[in-house]
Every structure is written in C-alpha cells, then in structure tokens.
PDB file of C-alpha atoms in Angstrom:
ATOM      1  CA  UNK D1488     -93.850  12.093 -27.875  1.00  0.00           C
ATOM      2  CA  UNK D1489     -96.558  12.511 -30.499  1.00  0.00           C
ATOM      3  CA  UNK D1490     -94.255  14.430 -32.425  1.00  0.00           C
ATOM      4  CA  UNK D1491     -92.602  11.925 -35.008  1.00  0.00           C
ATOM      5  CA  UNK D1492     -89.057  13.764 -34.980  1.00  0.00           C
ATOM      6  CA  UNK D1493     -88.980  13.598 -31.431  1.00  0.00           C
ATOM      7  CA  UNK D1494     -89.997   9.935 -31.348  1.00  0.00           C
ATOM      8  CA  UNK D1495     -86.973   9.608 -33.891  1.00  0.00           C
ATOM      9  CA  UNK D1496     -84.488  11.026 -32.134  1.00  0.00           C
ATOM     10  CA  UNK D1497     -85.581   9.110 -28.229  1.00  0.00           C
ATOM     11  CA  UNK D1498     -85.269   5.437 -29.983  1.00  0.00           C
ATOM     12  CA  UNK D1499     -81.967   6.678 -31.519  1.00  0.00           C
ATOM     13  CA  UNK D1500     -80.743   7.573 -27.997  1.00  0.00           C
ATOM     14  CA  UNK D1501     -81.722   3.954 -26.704  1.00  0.00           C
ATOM     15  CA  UNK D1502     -80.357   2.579 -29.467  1.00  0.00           C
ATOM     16  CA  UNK D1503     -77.032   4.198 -28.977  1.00  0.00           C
ATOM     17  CA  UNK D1504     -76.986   3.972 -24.954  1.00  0.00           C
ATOM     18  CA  UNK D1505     -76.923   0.347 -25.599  1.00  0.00           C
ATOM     19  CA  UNK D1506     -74.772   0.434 -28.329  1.00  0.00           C
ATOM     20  CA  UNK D1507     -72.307   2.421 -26.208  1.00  0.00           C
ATOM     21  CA  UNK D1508     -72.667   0.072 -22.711  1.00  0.00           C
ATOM     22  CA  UNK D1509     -71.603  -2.857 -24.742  1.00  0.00           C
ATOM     23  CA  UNK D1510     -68.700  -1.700 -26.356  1.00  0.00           C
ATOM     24  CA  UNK D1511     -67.212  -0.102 -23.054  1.00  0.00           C
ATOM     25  CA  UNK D1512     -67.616  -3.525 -21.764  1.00  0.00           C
ATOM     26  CA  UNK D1513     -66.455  -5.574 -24.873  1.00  0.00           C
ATOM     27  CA  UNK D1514     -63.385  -3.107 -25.235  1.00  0.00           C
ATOM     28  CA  UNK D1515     -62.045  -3.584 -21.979  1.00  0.00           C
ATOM     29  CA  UNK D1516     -62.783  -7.130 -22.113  1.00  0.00           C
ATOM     30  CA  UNK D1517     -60.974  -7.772 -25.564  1.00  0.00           C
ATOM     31  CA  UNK D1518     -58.412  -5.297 -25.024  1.00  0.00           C
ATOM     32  CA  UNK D1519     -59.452  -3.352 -28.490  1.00  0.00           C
ATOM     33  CA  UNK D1520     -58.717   0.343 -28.830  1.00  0.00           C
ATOM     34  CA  UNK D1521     -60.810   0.573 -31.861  1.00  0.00           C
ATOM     35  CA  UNK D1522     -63.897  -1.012 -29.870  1.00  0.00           C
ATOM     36  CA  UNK D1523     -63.308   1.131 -27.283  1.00  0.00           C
ATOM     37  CA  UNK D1524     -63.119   4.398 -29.609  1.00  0.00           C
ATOM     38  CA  UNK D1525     -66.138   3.226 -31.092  1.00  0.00           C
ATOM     39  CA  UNK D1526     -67.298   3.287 -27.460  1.00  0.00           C
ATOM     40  CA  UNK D1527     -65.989   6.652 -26.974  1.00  0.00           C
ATOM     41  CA  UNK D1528     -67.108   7.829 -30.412  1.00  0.00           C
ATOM     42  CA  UNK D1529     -71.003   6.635 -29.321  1.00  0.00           C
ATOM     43  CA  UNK D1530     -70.821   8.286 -26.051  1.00  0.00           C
ATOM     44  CA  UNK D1531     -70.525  11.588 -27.732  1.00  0.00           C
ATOM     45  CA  UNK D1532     -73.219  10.366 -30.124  1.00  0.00           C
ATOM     46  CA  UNK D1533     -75.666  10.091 -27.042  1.00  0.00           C
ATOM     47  CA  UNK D1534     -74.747  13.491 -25.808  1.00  0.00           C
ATOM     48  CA  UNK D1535     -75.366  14.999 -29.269  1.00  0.00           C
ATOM     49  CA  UNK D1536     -78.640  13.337 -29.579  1.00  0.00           C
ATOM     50  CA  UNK D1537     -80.024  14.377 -26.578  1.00  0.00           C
ATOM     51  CA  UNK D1538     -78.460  17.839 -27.597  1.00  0.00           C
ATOM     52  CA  UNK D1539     -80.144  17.738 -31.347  1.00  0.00           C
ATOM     53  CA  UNK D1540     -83.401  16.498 -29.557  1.00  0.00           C
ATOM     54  CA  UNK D1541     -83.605  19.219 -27.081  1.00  0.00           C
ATOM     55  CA  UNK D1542     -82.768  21.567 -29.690  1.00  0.00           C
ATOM     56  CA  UNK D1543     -85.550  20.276 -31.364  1.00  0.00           C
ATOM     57  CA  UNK D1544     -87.822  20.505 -29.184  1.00  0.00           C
ATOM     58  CA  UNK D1545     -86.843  24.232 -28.446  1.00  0.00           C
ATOM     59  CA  UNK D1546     -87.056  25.401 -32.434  1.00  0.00           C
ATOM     60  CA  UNK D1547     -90.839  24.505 -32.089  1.00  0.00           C
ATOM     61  CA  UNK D1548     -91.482  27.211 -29.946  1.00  0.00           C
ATOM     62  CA  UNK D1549     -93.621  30.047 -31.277  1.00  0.00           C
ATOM     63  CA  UNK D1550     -92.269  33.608 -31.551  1.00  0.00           C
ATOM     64  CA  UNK D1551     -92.475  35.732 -28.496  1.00  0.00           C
ATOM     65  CA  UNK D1552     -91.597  39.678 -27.645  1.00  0.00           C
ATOM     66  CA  UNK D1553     -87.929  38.234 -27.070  1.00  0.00           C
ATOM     67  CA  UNK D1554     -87.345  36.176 -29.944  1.00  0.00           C
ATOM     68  CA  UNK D1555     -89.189  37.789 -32.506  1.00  0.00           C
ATOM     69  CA  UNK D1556     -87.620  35.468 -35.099  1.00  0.00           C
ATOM     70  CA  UNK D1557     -88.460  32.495 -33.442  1.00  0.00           C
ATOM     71  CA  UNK D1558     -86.262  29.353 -32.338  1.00  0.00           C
ATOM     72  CA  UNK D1559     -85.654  27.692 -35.528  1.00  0.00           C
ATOM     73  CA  UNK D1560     -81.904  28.477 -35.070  1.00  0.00           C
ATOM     74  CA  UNK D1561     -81.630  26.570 -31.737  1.00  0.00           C
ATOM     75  CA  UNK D1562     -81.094  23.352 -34.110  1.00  0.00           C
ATOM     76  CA  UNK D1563     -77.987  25.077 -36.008  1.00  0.00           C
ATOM     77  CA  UNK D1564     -76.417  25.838 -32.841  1.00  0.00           C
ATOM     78  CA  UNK D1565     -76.629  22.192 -31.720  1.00  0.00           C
ATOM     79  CA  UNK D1566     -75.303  21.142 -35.092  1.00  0.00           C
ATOM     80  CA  UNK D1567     -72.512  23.222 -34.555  1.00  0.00           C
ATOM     81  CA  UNK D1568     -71.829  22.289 -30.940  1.00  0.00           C
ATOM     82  CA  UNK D1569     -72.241  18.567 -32.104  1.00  0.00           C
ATOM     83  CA  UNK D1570     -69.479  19.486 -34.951  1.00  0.00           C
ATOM     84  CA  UNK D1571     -67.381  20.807 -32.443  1.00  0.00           C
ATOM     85  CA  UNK D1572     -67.147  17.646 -29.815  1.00  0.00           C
ATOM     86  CA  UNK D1573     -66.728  16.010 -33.092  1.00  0.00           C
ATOM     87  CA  UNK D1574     -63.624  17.440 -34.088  1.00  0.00           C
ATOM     88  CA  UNK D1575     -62.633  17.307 -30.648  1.00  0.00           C
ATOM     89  CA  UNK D1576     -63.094  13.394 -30.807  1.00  0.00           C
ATOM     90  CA  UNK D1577     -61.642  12.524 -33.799  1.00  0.00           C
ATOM     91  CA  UNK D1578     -58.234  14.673 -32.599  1.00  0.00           C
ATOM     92  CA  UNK D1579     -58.394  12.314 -29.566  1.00  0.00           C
ATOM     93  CA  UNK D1580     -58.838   9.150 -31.469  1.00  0.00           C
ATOM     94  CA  UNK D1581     -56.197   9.925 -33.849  1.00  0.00           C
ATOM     95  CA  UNK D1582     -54.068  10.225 -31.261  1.00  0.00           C
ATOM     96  CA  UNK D1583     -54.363   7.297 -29.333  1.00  0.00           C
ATOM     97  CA  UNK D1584     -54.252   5.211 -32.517  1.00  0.00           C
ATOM     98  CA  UNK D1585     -50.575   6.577 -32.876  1.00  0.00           C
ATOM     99  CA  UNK D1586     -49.771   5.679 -30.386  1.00  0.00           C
ATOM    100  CA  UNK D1587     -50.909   2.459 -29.717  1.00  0.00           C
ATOM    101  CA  UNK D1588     -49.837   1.887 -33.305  1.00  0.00           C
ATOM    102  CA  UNK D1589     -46.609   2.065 -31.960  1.00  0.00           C
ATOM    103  CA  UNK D1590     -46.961  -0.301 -29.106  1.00  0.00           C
ATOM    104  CA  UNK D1591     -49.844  -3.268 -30.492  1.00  0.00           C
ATOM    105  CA  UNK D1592     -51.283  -5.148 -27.557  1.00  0.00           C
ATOM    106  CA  UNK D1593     -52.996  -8.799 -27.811  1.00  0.00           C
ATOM    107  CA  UNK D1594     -56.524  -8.592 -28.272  1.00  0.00           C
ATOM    108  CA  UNK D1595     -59.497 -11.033 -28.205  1.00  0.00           C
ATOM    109  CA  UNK D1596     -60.477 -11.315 -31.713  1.00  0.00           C
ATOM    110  CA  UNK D1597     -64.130 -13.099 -31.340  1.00  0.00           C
ATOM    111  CA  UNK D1598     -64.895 -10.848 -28.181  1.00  0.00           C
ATOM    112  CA  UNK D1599     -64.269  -8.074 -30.877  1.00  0.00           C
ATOM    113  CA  UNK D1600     -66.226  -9.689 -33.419  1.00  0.00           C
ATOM    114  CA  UNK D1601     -69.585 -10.138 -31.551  1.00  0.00           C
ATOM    115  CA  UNK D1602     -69.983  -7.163 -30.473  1.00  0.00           C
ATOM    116  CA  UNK D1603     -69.207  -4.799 -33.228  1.00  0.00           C
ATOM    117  CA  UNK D1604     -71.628  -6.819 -35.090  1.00  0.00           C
ATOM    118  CA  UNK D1605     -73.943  -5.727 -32.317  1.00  0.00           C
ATOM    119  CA  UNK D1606     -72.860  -2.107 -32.444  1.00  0.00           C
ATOM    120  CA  UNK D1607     -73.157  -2.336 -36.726  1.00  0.00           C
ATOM    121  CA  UNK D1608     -76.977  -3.704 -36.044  1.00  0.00           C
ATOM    122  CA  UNK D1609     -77.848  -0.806 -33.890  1.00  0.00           C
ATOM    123  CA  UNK D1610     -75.896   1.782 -35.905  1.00  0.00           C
ATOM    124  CA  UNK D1611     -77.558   0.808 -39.410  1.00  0.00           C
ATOM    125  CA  UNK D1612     -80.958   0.920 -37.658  1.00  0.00           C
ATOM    126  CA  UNK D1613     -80.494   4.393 -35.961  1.00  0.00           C
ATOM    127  CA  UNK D1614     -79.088   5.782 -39.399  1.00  0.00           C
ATOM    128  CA  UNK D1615     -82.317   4.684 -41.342  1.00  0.00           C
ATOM    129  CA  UNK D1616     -84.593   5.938 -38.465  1.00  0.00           C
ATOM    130  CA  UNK D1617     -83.542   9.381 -38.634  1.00  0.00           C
ATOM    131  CA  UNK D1618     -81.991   9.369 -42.690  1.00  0.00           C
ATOM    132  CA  UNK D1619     -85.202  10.831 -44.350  1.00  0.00           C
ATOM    133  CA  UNK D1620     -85.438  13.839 -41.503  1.00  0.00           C
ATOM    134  CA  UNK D1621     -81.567  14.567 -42.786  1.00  0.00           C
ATOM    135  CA  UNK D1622     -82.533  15.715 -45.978  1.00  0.00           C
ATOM    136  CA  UNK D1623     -84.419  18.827 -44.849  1.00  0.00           C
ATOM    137  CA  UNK D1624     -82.721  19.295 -41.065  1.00  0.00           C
ATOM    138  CA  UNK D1625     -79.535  20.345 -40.764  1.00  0.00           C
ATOM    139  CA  UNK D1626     -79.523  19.239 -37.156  1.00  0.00           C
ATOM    140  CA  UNK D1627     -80.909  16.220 -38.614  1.00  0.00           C
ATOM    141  CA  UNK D1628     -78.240  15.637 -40.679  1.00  0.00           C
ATOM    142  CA  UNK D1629     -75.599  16.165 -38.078  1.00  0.00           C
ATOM    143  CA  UNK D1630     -77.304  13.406 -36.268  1.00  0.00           C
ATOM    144  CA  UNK D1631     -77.586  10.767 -39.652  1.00  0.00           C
ATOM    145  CA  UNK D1632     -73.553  11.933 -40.208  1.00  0.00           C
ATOM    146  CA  UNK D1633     -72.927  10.302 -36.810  1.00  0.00           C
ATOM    147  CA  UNK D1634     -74.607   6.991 -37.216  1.00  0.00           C
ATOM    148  CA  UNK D1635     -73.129   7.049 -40.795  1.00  0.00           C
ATOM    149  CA  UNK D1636     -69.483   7.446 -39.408  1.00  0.00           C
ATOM    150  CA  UNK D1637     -70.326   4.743 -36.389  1.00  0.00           C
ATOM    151  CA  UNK D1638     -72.267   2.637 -39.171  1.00  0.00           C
ATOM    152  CA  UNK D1639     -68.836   2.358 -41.337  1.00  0.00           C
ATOM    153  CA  UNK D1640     -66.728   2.341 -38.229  1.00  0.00           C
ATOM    154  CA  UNK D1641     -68.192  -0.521 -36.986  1.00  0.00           C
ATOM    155  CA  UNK D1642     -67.747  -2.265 -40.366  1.00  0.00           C
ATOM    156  CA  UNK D1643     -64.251  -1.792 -40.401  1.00  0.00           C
ATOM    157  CA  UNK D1644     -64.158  -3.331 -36.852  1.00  0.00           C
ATOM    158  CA  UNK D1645     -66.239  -6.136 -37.902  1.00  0.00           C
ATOM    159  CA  UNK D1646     -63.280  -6.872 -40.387  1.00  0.00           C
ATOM    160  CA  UNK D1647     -60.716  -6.443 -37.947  1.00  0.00           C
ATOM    161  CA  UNK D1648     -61.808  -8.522 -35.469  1.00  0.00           C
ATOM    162  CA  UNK D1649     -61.910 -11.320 -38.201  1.00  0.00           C
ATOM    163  CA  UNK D1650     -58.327 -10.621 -39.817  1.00  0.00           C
ATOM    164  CA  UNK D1651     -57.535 -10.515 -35.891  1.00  0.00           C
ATOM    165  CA  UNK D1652     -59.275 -13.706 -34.640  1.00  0.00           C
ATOM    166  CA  UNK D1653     -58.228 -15.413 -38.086  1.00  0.00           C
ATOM    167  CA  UNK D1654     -54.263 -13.995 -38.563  1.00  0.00           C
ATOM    168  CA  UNK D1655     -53.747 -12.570 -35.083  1.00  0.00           C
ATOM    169  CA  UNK D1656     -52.667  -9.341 -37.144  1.00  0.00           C
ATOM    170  CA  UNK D1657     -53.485  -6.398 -34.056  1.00  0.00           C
ATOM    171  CA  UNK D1658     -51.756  -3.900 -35.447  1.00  0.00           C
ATOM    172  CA  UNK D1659     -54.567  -3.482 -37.903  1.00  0.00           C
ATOM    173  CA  UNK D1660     -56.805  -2.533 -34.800  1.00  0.00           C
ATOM    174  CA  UNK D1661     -55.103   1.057 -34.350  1.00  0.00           C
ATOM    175  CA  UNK D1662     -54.983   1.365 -37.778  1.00  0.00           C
ATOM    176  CA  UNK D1663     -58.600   1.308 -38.375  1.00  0.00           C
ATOM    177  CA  UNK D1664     -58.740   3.788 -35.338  1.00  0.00           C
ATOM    178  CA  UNK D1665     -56.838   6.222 -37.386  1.00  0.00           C
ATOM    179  CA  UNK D1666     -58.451   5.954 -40.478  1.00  0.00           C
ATOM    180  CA  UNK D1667     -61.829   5.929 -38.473  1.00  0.00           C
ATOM    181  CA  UNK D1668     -60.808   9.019 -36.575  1.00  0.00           C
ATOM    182  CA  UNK D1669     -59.739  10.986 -40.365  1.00  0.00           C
ATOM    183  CA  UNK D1670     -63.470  10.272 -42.080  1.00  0.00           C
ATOM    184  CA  UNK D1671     -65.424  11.704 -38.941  1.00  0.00           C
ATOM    185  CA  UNK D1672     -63.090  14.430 -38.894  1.00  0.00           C
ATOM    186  CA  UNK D1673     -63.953  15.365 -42.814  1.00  0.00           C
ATOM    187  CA  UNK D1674     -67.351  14.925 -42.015  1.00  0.00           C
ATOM    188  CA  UNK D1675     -67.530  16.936 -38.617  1.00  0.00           C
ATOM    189  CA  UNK D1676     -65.645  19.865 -40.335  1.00  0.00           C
ATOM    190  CA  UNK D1677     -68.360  19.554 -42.976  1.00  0.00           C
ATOM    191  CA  UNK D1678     -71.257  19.826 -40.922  1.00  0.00           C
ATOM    192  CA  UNK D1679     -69.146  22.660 -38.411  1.00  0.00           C
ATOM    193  CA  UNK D1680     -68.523  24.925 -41.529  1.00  0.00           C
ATOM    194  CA  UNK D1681     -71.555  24.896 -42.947  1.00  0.00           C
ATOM    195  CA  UNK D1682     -73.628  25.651 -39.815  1.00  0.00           C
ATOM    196  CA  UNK D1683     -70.769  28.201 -38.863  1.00  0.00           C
ATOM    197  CA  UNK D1684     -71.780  29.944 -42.000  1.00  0.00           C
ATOM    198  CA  UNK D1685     -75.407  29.708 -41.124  1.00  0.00           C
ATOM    199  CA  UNK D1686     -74.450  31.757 -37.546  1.00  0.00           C
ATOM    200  CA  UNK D1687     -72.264  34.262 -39.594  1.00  0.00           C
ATOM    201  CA  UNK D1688     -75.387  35.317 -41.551  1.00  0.00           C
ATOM    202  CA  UNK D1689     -73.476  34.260 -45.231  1.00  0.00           C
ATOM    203  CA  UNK D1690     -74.834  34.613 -48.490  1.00  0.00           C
ATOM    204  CA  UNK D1691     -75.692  30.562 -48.827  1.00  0.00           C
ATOM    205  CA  UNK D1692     -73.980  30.813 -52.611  1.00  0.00           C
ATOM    206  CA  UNK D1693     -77.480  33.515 -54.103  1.00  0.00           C
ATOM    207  CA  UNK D1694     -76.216  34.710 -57.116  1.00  0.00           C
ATOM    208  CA  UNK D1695     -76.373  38.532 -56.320  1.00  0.00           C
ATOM    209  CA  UNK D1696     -76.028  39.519 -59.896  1.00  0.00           C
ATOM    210  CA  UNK D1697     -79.482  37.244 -60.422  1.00  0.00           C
ATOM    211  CA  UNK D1698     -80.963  39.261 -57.773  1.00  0.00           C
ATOM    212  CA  UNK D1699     -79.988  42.647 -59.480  1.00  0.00           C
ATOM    213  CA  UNK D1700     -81.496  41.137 -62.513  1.00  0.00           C
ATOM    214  CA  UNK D1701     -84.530  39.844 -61.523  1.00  0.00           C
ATOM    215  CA  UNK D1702     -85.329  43.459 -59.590  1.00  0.00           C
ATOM    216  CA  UNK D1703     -84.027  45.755 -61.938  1.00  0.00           C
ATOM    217  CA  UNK D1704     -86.851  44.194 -63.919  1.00  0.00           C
ATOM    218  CA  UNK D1705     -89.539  45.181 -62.152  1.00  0.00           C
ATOM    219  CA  UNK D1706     -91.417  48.175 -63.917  1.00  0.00           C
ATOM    220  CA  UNK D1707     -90.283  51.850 -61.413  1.00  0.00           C
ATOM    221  CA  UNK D1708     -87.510  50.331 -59.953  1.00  0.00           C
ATOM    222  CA  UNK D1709     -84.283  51.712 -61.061  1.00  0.00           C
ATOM    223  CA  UNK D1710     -81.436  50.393 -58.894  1.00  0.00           C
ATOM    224  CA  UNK D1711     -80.933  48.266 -55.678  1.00  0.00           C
ATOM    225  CA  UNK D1712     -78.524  48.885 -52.834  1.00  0.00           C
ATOM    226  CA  UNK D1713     -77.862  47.964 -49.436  1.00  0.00           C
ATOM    227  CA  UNK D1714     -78.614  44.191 -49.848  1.00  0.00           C
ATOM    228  CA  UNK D1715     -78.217  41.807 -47.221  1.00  0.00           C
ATOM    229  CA  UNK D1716     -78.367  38.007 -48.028  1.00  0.00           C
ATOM    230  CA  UNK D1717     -78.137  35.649 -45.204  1.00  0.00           C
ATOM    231  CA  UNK D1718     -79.581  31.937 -44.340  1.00  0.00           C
ATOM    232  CA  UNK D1719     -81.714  32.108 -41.134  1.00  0.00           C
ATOM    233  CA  UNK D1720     -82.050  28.368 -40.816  1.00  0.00           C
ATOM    234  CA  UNK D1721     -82.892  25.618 -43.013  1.00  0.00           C
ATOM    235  CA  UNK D1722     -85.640  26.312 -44.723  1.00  0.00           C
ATOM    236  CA  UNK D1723     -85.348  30.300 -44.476  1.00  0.00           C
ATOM    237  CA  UNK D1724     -83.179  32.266 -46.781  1.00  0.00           C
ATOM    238  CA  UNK D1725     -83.641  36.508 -46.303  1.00  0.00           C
ATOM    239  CA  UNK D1726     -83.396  39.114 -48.184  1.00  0.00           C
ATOM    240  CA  UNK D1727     -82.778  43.104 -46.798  1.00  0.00           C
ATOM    241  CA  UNK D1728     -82.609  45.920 -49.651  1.00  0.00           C
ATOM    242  CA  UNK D1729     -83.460  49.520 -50.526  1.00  0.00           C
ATOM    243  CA  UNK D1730     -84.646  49.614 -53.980  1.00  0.00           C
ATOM    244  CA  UNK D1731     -84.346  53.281 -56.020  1.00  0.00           C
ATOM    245  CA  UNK D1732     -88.066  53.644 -57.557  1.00  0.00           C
ATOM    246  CA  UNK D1733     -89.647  56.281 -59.669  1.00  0.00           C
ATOM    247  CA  UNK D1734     -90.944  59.248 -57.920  1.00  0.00           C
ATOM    248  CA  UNK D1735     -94.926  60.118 -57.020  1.00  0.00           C
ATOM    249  CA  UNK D1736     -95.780  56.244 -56.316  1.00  0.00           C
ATOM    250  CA  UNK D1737     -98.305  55.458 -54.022  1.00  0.00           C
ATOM    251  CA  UNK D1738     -98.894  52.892 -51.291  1.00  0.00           C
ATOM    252  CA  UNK D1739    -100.516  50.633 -53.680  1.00  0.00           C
ATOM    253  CA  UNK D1740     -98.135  50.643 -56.145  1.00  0.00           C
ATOM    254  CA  UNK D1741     -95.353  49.684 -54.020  1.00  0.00           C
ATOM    255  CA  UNK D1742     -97.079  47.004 -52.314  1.00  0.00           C
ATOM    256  CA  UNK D1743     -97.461  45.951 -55.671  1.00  0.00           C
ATOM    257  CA  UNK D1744     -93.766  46.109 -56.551  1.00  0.00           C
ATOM    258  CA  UNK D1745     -93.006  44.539 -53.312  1.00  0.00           C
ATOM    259  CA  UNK D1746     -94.962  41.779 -54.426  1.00  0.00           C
ATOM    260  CA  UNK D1747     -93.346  41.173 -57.621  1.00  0.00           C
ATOM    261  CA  UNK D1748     -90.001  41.373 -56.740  1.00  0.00           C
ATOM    262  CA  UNK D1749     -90.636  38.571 -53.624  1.00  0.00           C
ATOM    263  CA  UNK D1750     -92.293  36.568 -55.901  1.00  0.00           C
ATOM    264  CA  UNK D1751     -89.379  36.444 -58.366  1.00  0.00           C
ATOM    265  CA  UNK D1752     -86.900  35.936 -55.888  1.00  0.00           C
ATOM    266  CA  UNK D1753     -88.412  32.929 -54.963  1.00  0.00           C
ATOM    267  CA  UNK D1754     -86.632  31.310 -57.696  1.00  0.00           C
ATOM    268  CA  UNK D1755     -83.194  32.053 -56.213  1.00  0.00           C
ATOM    269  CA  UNK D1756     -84.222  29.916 -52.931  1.00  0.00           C
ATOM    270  CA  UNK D1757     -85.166  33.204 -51.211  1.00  0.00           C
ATOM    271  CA  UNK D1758     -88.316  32.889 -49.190  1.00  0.00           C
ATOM    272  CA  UNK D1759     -88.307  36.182 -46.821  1.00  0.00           C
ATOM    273  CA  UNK D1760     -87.848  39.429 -48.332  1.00  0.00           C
ATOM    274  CA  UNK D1761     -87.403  43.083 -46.709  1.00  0.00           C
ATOM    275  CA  UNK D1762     -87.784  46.607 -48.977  1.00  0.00           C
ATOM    276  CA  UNK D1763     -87.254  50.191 -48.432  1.00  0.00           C
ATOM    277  CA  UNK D1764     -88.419  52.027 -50.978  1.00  0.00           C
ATOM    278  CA  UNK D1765     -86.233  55.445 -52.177  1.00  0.00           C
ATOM    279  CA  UNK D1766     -86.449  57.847 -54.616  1.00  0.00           C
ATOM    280  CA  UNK D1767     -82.862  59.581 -54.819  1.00  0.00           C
ATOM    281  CA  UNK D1768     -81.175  58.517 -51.718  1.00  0.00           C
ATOM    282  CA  UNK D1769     -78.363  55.774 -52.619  1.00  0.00           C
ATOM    283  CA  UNK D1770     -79.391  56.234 -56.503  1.00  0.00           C
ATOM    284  CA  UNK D1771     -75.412  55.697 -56.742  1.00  0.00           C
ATOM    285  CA  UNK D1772     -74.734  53.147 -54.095  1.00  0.00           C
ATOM    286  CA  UNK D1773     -73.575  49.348 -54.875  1.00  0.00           C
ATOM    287  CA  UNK D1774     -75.526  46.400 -53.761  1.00  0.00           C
ATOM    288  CA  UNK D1775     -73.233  45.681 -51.131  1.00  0.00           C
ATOM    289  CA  UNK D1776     -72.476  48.821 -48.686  1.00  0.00           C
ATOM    290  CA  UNK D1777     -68.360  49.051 -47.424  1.00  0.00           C
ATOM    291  CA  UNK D1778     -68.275  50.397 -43.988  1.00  0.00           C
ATOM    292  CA  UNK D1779     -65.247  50.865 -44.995  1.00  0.00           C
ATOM    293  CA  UNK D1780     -63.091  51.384 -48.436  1.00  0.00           C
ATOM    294  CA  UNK D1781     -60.334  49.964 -49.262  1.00  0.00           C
TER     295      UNK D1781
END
C-alpha cells in the first residue's frame, strides 16, 4: 500500500462500495430507476476498479524470459475490458429508461434527494483522488471517466429528485436515465477505441512522412523501408525499420547513425526505436511493406 496509485485506487473502491450500498437501498426504497441505475452504474464502477487496480499492480512487474516486454500493457487491457462492461451498461440503462418512460411509477422525491447528494459527495471525491493519475494512465483515465459520468449523473439526480419532491413530475426520472445512459456510452466508446487501437499495434497519428524526413537526413542513409509504428502503452511509442545506408560502414558508424536517428525521432513522441541496417536490399521498397497488392 506504499505505492500512492495503489492507495488511490483502494479509497476509490471504498468510496464507491458505499456509494453503491446506499443507492441499492435508497432506489428500492424510493422507487427511482435512475437511483437505482446509478446503483447499477457504481457496481460496475467497483468491479472496474478493482480490475484497473489489479492491473496495476500487475504492469509493475519487471520483465521476465516470458514477457520480455514487460506488463505495462496489463493496464490497457483493463481499460478496454472496463470500456466494454461500459457499453454493455449503458445499452442496459437505455433500455430500461424506455421503458419505464413509458409506464412512470410514483417515487419518493426526498428519499431520492438525500441520497444522491450522498452518492454526488462520494463521486466528486473519488474523481479528484484519482484525476491527476488520468493525465498520464490510460487505465487511469478509464477510472476518472467513470467517476466523471457518476459525478454528473448524480447531479442530474440531485435535480430530479427536487423537480420530483417539488412538482411530483416522475417522468423526468427515466428521462435522466436515458440521457445518463447516452454520455457514458460516448465516453465508454471513447476510452474502448482508443485502447482497442493500442492492442491493434496502430500508428497513434506519427506523421510517417516526418519520420522519412527526419531519417533521410541523417548523413549515409539513403532510404527507409519496412517501418512499423505502433503504441506499446502509454508512455511507449516504437519504432521497427530497415534503413538503406552507404556501403563499407563500420560498427561504429552505425551505432552512430542509430543514435542520431533515435534521437531525432524523439520529437515525433517516439521513445523506442529498432534498425536494420542494408546496403542494397529493399533500396526500392516503400516505408510500409503490402503483403499483399492491390
């Protein structure tokens, strides 16, 4: 528990086990289906958590024989799954929204009001604990997204509960469901995509005609070929070429070259770079190789 991101992410699991035991029981008592798919919505929340925390954990584990690239990717696979069950969710919630939408039931306004001003407190407080870890975790972020979407979720059933308590107006209680259910889905997709992309090895938007640039301008190297760009996780961005260089070059000069042409890429976000050096071989070839033409 020394480890501050892991202290993070265990008072944000409290936070949201409690946050989640009163709304089941404030739902059911008021009879509100947005309370309750709050409920439902910070359920999932816990599950992620402890998923993003154990994932975590597990990225801080050195390199070994059978993961020679380490764990860091065990936190975009939990961002992914936690995308997922989001989707998933939201899908759910949309639904029942219809169709209680259809059929409103009476529902006990203050009951509503007290505790989504409970949930709002806990929400606001679990966003801030983990919102500066966001900016440089993907994992992170799928976490903050959560208590963002619960944060403004309970908000709208804060207001709810007093047009309800004040007007008796419940069909405004699926409504907010539904547009509740709409923003986590935009954000889920969001945060699924992106760390989709990360697991399909994509070029994270490197300018590839930058690349050529910034090697072809390297003294002895006369074309590049082969290149692979992917994002490894989210802080490493690779880079696999063969580079065409001038013939009779020795060891030292191409360490050299190496050196120059990972240092320049740095610019471009790229932090881990791979060469092959050739002479003739692929002197012709494009920087991206088609297994197959068109």
């Amino acid at each position: 528990m020394k480890d501050k991101s892991s202290l993070r992410y265990f008072w944000v699991t409290l936070l949201n086990i409690i946050i989640t035991i009163a709304e089941f029981i404030g739902g059911a008592i008021s009879g509100s289906l947005a309370l309750l798919s709050d409920a439902v919505h910070n359920l999932s929340d816990v599950g992620s958590i402890v998923l993003a925390f154990v994932a975590n954990l597990i990225s801080k584990r050195k390199r070994n024989t059978s993961k020679t690239f380490g764990y860091d990717r065990a936190e975009i696979l939990a961002a992914f799954t936690n995308g997922i069950i989001l989707i998933v969710i939201s899908i759910y919630l949309f639904i029942e929204g219809i169709q209680r939408f259809s059929h409103p039931e009476p529902i006990r306004g203050m009951i509503m009001l007290i505790v989504s001003l409970i949930g709002l407190a806990a929400n606001v407080i679990s966003m801030f604990v983990v919102m500066k870890e966001a900016k440089t975790s993907l994992n992170a972020k799928a976490t903050f997204l959560n208590m963002l979407s619960d944060a403004i979720t309970s908000v709208a059933v804060v207001l709810g509960a007093i047009v309800i308590s004040i007007w008796k107006i419940y069909w405004i209680d699926p409504v907010l469901t539904i547009a509740a259910s709409v923003f986590l889905l935009k954000e889920a997709y969001e945060v699924t995509i992106k760390a989709a992309n990360i697991l399909m090895e994509t070029n994270p938007s490197i300018d590839l005609n930058k690349v050529n640039e910034l090697v072809l301008s390297c003294p002895h190297v006369n074309n590049i070929h082969h290149v692979h760009v992917w994002q490894y996780s989210d802080n490493v961005t690779m880079l696999d070429a063969h580079i065409n260089v001038d013939k009779n070059l020795d060891a030292v000069q191409l360490e050299k070259i190496y050196t120059e042409i990972a240092e320049k890429l740095k610019s471009l976000g790229i932090n881990h770079v791979t060469l092959q050096a050739e002479c003739t071989r692929g002197i012709d070839d494009k920087m991206i190789f088609a297994d197959k033409e068109d």
